[in-house]
mmCIF file of C-alpha atoms and ligand atoms in Angstrom:
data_model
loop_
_atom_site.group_PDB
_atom_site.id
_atom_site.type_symbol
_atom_site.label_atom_id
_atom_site.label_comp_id
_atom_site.label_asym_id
_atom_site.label_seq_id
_atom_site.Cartn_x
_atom_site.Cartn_y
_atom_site.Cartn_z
ATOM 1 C CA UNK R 1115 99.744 -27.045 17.763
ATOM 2 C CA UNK R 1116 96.936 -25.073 18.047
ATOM 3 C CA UNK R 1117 95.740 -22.797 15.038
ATOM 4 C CA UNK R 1118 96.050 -19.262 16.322
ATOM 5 C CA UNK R 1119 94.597 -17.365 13.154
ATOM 6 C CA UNK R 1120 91.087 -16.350 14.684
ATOM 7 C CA UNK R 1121 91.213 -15.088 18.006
ATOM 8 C CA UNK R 1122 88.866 -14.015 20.458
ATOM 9 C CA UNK R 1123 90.548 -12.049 23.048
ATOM 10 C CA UNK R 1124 87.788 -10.655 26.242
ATOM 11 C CA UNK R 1125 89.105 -7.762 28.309
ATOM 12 C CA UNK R 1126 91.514 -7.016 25.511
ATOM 13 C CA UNK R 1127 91.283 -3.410 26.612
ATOM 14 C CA UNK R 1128 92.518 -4.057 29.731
ATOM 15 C CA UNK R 1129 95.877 -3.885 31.286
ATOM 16 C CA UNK R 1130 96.761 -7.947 30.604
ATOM 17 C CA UNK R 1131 94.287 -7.856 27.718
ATOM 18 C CA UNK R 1132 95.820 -4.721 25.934
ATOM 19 C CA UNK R 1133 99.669 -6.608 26.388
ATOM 20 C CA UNK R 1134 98.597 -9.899 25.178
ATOM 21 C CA UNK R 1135 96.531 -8.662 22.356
ATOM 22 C CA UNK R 1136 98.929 -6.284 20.970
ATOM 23 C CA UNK R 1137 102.287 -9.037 21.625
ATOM 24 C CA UNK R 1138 99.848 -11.411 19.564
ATOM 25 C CA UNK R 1139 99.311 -9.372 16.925
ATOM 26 C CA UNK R 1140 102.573 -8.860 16.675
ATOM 27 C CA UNK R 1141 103.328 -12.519 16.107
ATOM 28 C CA UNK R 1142 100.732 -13.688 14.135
ATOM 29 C CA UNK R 1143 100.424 -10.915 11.506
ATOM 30 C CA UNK R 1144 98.245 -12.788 9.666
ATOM 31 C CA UNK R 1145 95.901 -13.580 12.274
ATOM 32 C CA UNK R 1146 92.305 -12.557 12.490
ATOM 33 C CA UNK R 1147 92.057 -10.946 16.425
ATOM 34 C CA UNK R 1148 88.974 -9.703 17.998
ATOM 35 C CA UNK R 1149 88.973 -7.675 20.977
ATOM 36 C CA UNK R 1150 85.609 -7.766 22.957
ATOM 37 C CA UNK R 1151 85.333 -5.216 26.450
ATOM 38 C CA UNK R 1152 82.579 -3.599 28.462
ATOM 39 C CA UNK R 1153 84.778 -0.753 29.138
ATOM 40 C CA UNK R 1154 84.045 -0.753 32.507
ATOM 41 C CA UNK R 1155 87.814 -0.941 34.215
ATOM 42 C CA UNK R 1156 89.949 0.003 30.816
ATOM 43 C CA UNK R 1157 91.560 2.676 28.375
ATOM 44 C CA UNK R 1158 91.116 3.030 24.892
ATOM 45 C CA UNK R 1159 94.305 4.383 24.401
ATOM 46 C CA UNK R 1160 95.672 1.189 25.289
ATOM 47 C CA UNK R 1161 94.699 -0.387 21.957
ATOM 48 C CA UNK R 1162 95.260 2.435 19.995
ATOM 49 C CA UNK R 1163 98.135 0.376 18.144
ATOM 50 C CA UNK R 1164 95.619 -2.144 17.047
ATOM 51 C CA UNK R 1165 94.437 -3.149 13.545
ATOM 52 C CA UNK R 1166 91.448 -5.536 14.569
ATOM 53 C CA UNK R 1167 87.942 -5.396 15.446
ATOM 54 C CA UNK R 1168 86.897 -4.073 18.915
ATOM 55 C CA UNK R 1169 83.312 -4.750 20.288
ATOM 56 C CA UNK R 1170 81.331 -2.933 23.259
ATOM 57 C CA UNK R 1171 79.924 -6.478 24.867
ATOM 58 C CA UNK R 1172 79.519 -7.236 28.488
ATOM 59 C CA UNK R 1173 80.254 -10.852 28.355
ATOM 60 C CA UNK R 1174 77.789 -11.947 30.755
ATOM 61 C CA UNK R 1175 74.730 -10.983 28.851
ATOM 62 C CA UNK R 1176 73.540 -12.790 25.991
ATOM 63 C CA UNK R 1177 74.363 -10.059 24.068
ATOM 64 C CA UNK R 1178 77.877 -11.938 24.070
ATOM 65 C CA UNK R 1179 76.176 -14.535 21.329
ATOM 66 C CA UNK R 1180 74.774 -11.663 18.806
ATOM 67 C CA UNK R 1181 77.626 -9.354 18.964
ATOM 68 C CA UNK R 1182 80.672 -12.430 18.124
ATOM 69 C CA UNK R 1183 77.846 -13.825 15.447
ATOM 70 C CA UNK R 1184 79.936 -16.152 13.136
ATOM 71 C CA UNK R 1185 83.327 -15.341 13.963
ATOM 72 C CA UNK R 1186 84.442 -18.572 15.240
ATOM 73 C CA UNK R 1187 87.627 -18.029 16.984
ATOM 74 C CA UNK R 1188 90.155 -20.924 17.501
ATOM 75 C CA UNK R 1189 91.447 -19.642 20.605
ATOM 76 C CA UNK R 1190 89.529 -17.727 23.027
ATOM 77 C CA UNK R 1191 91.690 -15.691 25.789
ATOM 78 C CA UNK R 1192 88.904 -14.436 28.546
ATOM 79 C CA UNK R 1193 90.470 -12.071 30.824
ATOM 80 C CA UNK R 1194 87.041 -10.233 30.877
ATOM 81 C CA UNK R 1195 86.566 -9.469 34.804
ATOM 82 C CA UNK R 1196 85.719 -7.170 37.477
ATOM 83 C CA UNK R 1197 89.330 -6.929 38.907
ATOM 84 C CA UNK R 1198 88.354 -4.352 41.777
ATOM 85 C CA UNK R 1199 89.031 -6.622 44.579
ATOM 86 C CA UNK R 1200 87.176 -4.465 46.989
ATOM 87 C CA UNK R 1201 84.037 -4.500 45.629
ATOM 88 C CA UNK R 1202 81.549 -6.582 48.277
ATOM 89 C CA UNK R 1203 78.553 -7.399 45.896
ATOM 90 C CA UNK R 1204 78.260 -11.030 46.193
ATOM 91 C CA UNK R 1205 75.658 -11.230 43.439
ATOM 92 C CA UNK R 1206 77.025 -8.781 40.962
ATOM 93 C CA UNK R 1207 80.772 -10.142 41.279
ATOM 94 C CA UNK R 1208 79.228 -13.433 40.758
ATOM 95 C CA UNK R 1209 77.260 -12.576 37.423
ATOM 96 C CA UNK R 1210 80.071 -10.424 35.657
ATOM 97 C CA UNK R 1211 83.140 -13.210 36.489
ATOM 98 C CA UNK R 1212 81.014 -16.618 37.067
ATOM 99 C CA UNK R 1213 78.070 -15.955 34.303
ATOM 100 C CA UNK R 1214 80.277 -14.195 32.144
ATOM 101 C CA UNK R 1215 82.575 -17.187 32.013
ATOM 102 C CA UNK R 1216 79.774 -19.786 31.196
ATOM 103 C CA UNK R 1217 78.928 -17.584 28.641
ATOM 104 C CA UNK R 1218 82.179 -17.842 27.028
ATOM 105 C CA UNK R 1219 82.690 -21.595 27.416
ATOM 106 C CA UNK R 1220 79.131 -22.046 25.536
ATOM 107 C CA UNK R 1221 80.195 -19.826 22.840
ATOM 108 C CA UNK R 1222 83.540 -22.035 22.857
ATOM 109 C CA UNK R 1223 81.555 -24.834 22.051
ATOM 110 C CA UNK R 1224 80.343 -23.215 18.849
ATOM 111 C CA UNK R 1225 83.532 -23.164 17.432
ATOM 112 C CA UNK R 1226 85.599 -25.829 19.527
ATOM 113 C CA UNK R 1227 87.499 -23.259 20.707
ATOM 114 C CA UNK R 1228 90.307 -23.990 23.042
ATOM 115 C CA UNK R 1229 89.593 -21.735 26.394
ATOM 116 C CA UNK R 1230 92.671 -20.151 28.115
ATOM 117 C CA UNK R 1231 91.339 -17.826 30.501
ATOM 118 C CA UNK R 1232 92.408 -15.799 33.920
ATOM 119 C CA UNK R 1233 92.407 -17.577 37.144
ATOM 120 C CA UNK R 1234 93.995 -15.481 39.982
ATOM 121 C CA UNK R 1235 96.524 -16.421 43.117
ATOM 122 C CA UNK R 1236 94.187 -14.287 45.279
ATOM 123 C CA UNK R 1237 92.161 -18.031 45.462
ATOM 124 C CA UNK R 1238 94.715 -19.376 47.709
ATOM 125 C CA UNK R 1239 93.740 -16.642 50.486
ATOM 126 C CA UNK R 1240 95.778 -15.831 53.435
ATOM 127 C CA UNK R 1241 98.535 -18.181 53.713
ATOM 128 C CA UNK R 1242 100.324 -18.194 56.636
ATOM 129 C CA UNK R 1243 103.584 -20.458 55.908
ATOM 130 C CA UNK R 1244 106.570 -19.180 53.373
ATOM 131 C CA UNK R 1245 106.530 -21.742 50.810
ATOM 132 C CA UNK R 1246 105.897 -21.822 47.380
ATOM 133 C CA UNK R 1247 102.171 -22.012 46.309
ATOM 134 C CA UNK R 1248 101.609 -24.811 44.184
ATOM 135 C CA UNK R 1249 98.294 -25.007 41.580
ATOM 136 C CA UNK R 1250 96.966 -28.507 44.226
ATOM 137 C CA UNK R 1251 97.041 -26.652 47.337
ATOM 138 C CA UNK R 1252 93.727 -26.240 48.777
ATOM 139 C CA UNK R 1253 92.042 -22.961 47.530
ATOM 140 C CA UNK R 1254 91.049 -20.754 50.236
ATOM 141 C CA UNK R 1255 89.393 -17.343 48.603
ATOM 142 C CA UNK R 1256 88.705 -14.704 51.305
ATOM 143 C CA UNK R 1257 87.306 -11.771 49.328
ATOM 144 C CA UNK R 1258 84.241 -12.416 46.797
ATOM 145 C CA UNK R 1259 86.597 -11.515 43.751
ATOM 146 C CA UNK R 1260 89.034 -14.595 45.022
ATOM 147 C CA UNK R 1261 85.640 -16.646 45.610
ATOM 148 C CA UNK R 1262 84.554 -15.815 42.203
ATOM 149 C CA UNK R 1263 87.588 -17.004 40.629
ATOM 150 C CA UNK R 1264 87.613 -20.149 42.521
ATOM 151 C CA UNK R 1265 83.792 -21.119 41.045
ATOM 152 C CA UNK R 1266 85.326 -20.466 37.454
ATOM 153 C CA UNK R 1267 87.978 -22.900 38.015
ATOM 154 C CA UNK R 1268 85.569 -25.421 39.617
ATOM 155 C CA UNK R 1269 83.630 -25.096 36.145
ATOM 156 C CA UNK R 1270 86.335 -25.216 33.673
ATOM 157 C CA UNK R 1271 87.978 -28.170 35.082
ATOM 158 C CA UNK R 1272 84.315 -29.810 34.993
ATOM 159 C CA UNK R 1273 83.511 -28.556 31.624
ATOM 160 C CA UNK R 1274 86.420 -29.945 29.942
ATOM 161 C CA UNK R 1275 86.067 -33.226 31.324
ATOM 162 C CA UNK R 1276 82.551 -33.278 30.070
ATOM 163 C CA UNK R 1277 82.988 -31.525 26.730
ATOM 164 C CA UNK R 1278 86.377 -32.680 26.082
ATOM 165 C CA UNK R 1279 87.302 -29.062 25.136
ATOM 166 C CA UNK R 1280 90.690 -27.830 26.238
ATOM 167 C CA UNK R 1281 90.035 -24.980 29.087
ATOM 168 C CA UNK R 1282 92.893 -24.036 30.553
ATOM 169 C CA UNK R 1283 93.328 -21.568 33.498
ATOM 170 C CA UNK R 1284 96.467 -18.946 34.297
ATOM 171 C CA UNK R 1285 96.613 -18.428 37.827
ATOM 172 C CA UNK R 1286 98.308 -14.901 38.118
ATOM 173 C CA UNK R 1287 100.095 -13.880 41.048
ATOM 174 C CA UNK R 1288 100.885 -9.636 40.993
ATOM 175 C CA UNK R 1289 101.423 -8.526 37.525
ATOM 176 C CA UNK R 1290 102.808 -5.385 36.753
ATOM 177 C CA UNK R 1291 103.813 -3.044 33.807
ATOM 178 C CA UNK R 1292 103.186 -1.023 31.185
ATOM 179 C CA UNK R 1293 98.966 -0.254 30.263
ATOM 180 C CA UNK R 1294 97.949 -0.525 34.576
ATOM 181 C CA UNK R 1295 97.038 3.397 35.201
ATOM 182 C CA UNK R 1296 93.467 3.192 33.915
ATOM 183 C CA UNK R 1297 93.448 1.152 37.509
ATOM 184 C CA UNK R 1298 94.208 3.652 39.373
ATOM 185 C CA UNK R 1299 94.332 2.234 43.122
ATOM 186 C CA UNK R 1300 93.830 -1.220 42.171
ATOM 187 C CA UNK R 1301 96.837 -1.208 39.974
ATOM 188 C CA UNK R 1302 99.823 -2.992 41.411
ATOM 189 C CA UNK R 1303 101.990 -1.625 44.015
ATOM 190 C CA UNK R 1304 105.075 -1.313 41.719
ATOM 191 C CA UNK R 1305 102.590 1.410 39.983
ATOM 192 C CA UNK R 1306 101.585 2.887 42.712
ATOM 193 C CA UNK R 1307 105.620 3.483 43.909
ATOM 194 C CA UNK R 1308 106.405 4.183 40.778
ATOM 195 C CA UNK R 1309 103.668 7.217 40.601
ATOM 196 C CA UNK R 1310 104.200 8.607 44.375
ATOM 197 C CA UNK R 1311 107.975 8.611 43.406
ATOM 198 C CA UNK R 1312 107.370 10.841 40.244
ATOM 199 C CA UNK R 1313 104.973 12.920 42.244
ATOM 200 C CA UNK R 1314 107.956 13.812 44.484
ATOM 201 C CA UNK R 1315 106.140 12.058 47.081
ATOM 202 C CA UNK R 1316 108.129 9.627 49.985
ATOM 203 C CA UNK R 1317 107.095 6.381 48.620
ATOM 204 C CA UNK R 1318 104.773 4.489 51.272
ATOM 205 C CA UNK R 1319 104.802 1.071 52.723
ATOM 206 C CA UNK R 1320 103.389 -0.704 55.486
ATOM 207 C CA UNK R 1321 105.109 -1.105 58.570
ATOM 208 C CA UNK R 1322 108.223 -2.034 57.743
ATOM 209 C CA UNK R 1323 108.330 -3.146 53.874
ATOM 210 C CA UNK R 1324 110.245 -6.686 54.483
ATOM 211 C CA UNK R 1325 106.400 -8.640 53.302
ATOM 212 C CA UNK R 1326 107.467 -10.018 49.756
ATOM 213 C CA UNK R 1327 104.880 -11.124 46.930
ATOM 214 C CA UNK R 1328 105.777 -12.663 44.006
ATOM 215 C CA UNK R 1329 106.364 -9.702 41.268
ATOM 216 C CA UNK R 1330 105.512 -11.149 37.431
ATOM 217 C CA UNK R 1331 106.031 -8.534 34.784
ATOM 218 C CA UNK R 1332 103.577 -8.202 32.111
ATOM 219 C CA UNK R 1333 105.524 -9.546 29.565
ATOM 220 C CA UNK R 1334 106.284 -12.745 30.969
ATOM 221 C CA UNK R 1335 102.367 -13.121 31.988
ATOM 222 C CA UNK R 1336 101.553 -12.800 28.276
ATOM 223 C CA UNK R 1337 104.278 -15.301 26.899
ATOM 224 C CA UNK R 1338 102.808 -17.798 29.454
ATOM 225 C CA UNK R 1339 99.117 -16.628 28.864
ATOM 226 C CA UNK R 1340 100.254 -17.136 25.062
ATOM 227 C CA UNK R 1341 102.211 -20.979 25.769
ATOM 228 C CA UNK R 1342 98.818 -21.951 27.494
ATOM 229 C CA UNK R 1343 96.774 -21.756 24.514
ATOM 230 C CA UNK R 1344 98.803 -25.061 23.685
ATOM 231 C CA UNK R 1345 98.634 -26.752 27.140
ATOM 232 C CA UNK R 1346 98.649 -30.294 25.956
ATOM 233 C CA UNK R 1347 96.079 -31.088 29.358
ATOM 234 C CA UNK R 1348 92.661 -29.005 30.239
ATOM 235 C CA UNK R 1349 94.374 -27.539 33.605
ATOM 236 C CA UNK R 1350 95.841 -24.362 36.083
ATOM 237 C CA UNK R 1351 99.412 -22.828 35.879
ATOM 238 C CA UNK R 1352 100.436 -21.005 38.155
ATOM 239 C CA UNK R 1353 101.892 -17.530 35.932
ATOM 240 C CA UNK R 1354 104.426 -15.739 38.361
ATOM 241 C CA UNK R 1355 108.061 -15.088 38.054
ATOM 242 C CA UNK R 1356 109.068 -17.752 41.292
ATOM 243 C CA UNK R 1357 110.677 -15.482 43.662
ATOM 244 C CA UNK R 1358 109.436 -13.396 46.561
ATOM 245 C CA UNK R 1359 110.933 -9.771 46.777
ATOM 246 C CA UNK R 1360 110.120 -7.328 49.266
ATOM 247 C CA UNK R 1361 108.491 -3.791 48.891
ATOM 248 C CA UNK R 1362 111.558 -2.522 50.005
ATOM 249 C CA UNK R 1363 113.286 -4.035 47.584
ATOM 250 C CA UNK R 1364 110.865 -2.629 44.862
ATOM 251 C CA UNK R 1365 111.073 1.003 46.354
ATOM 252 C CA UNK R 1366 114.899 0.804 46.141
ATOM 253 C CA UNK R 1367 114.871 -0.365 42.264
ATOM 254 C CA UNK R 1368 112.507 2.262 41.189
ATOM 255 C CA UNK R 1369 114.637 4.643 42.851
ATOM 256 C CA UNK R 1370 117.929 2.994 41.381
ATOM 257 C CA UNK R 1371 115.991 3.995 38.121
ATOM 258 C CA UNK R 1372 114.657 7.416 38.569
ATOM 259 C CA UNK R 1373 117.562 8.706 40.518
ATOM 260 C CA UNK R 1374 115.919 9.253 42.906
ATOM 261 C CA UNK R 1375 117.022 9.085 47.081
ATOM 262 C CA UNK R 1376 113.303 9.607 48.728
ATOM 263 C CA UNK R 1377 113.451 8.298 52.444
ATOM 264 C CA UNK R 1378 110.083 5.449 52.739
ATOM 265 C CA UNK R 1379 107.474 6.224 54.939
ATOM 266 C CA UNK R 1380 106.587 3.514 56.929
ATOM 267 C CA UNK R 1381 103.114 3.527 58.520
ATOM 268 C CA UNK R 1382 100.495 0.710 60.358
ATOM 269 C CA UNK R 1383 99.194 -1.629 58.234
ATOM 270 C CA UNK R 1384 94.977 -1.072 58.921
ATOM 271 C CA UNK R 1385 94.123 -4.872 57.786
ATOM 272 C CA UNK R 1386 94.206 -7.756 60.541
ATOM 273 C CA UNK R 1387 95.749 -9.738 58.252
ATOM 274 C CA UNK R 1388 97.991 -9.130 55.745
ATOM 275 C CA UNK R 1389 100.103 -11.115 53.771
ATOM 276 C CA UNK R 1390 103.258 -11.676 54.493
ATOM 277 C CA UNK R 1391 104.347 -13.525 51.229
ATOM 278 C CA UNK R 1392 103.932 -14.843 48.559
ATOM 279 C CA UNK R 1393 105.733 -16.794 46.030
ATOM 280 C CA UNK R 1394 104.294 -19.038 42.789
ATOM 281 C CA UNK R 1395 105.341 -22.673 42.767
ATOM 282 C CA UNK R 1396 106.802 -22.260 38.869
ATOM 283 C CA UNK R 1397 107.478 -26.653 38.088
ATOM 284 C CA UNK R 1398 104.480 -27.204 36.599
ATOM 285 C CA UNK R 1399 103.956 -24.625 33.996
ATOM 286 C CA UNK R 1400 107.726 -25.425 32.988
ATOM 287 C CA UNK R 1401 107.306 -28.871 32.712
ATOM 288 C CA UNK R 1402 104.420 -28.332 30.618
ATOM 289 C CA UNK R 1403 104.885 -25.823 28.858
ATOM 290 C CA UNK R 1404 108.631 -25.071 28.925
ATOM 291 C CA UNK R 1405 107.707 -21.688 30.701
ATOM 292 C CA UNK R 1406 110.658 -19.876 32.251
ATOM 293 C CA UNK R 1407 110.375 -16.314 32.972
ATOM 294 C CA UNK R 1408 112.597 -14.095 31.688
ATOM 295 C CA UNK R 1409 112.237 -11.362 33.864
ATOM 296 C CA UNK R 1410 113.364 -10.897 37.530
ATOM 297 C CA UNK R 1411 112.968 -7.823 39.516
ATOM 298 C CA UNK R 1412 115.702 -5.755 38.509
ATOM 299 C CA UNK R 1413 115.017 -6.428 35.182
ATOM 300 C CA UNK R 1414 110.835 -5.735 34.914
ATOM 301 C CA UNK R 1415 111.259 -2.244 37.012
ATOM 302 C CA UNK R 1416 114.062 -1.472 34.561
ATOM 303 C CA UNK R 1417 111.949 -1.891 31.787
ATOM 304 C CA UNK R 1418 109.180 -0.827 33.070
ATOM 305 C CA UNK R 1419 110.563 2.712 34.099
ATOM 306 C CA UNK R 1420 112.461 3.050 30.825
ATOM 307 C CA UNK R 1421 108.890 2.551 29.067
ATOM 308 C CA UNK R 1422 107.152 4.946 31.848
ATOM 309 C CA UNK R 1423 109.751 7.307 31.233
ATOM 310 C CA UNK R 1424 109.725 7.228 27.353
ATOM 311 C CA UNK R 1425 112.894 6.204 26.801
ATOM 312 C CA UNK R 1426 112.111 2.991 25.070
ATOM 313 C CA UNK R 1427 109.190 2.318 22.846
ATOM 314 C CA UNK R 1428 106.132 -0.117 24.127
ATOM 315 C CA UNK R 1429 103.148 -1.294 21.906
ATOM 316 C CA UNK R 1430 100.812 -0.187 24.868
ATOM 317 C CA UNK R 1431 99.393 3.406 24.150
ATOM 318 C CA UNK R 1432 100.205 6.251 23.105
HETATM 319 N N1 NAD I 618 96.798 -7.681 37.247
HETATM 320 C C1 NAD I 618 96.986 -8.690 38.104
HETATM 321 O O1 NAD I 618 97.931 -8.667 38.915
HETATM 322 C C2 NAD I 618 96.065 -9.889 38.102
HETATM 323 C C3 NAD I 618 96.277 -10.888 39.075
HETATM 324 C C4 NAD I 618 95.432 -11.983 39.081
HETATM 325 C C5 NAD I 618 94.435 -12.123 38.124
HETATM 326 N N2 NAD I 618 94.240 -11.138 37.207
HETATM 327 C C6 NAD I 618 93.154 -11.326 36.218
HETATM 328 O O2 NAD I 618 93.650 -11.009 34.927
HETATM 329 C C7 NAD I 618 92.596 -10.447 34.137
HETATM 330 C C8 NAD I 618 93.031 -9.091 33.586
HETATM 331 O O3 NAD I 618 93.274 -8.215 34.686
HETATM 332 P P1 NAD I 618 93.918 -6.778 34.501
HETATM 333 O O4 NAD I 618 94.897 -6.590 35.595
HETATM 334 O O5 NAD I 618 94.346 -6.606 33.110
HETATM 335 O O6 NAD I 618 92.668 -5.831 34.875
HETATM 336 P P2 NAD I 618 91.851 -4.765 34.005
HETATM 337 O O7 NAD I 618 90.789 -4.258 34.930
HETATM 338 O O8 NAD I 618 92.763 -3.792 33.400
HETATM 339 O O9 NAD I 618 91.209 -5.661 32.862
HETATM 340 C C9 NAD I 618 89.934 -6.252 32.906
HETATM 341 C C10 NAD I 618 89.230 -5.915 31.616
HETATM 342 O O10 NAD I 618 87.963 -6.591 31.571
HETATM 343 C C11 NAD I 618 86.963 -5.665 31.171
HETATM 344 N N3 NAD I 618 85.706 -6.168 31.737
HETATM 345 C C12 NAD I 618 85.352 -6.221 33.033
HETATM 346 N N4 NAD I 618 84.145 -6.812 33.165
HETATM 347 C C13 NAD I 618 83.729 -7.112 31.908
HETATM 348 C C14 NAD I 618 82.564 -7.730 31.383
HETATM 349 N N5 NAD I 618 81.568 -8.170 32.180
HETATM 350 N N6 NAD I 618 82.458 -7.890 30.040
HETATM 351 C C15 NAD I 618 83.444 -7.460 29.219
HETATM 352 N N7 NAD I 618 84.572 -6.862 29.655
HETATM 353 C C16 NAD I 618 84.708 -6.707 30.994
HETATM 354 C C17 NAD I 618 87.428 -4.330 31.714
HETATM 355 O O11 NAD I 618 86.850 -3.225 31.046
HETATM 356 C C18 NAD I 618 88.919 -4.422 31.479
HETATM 357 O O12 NAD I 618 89.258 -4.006 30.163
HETATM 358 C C19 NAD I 618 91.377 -10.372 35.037
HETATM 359 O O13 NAD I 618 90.578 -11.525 34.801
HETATM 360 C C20 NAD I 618 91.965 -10.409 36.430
HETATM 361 O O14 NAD I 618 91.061 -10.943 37.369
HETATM 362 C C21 NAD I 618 95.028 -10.021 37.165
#
């Protein structure tokens, strides 16, 4: 079992990063946690519930070394990342996710940290057939974030085999929840519903709502992000919740939940190709790691709206 008493956590003031850091200091009162973030895709007021150390760093400049000095963490969670997807700089993509990551497995090596950092399902690009996605199928990035990704799994796999440290990757499909408006239009589509809805707006899908993705709520990413940090094998998990649900099906629970009756708009999707579905091949992560979401659909927007709406209390701001 891996000693989780000093912990590095990168992008901790992000959406994922603000969940996971504020769930693990929650369980492990004790423990020492670090938060490092450029700032650049976040909110403050995400952490505001947090009692540890928070440093300014972009983690792929060298600054990285100076700033975490002698910590030493045990575990190192990098979720660091530019996560705007759109963003067509080759070479700057490359340098925040790719450098940025080397930087962090170097400082692992310090400390012999174990390295549990985010992979995304983006890498398996534009699959065509309705089947599970499992962690061996052939990765197939179409967008420089996805390609990005792909090189930093390339290089962990290689970097534990030589080094013998433990890197292990989560692969997340579309992760939603509480912490995501700092995001704005790159925050996942249950978000976006959720704020069109509450802005008496008709909620908008692409012609005609029935593509499905696989929905994992925030909470279940961090108990798996969390389980990973004791992956008994340097390797990917897939971190989804196994099932494919429509849009429609998400408008209709977030309605179920507000009260609301708004009729959807339906309009042309602009992309030549867009998914269709997607859906996370769950075996190996349970095998592993005894992961089993506990979350579906109905239950995630449930929760999610009763945090949204203030009716139940969430770690995650204000
Ligand atoms: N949200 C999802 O559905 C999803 C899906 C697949 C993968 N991921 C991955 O999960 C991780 C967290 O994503 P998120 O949804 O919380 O996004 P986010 O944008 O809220 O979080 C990313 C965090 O990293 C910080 N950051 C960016 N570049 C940095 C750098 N060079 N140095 C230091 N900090 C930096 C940002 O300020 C932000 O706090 C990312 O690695 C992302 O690629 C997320």
């Amino acid at each position: 079992m891996k000693d989780l008493s000093r912990i590095l956590i990168t992008g901790g003031a992000g959406f994922i990063g603000s969940n996971l850091t504020l769930e693990l200091q929650e369980r492990y009162p004790e423990a020492k946690i670090m938060v490092l973030d450029d700032f650049s895709s976040s909110n403050f007021k995400n952490l505001k519930k947090f009692k540890g150390e928070v440093l300014a760093c972009d983690v792929s400049t060298d600054e990285l070394f100076f700033k975490v000095d002698d910590f030493q963490p045990e575990v190192i969670f990098h979720l660091a990342s530019i996560t705007d997807t759109t963003i067509t700089d080759q070479e700057l993509m490359m340098r925040k996710n790719v450098d940025g990551f080397k930087n962090i497995l170097e400082l692992a090596m310090e400390s012999e940290a174990t390295v549990v950092y985010a992979s995304s399902a983006s890498v398996y690009g534009n699959v065509r057939e309705q089947v599970p996605l499992s962690e061996d199928r052939e990765p197939s990035p179409e967008n420089v974030y996805a390609f990005s990704k792909r090189i930093m799994d390339n290089i962990a796999l290689s970097f534990a085999e030589k080094t013998g440290l433990k890197v292990v990757g989560v692969r997340y499909f579309n992760v939603y929840g509480p912490g995501e408006a700092h995001k704005k239009k790159y925050a996942s589509m249950i978000y976006q519903l959720y704020t069109q809805i509450k802005e008496g707006r008709n909620p908008r899908l692409f012609k005609y709502g029935e593509q499905k993705r696989d929905f994992v709520y925030v909470k279940d990413a961090v108990d798996a992000t969390i389980l990973a940090a004791n992956s008994p094998v340097s390797t990917i998990y897939n971190v989804g919740s196994g099932e494919a649900r429509s849009f429609n099906e998400v408008v209709s629970l977030l309605q179920r939940y507000l009260g609301t009756n708004y009729e959807t708009i339906y309009f042309d999707c602009p992309y030549d190709f867009y998914q269709e579905f997607t859906q996370a091949d769950m075996s190996k992560i349970k095998k592993n790691l005894g992961f089993v979401p506990k979350y579906n659909l109905e239950k995630g927007i449930k929760e999610f709206v009763e945090i949204m709406e203030g009716k139940i209390p969430h770690y995650v701001g204000g």
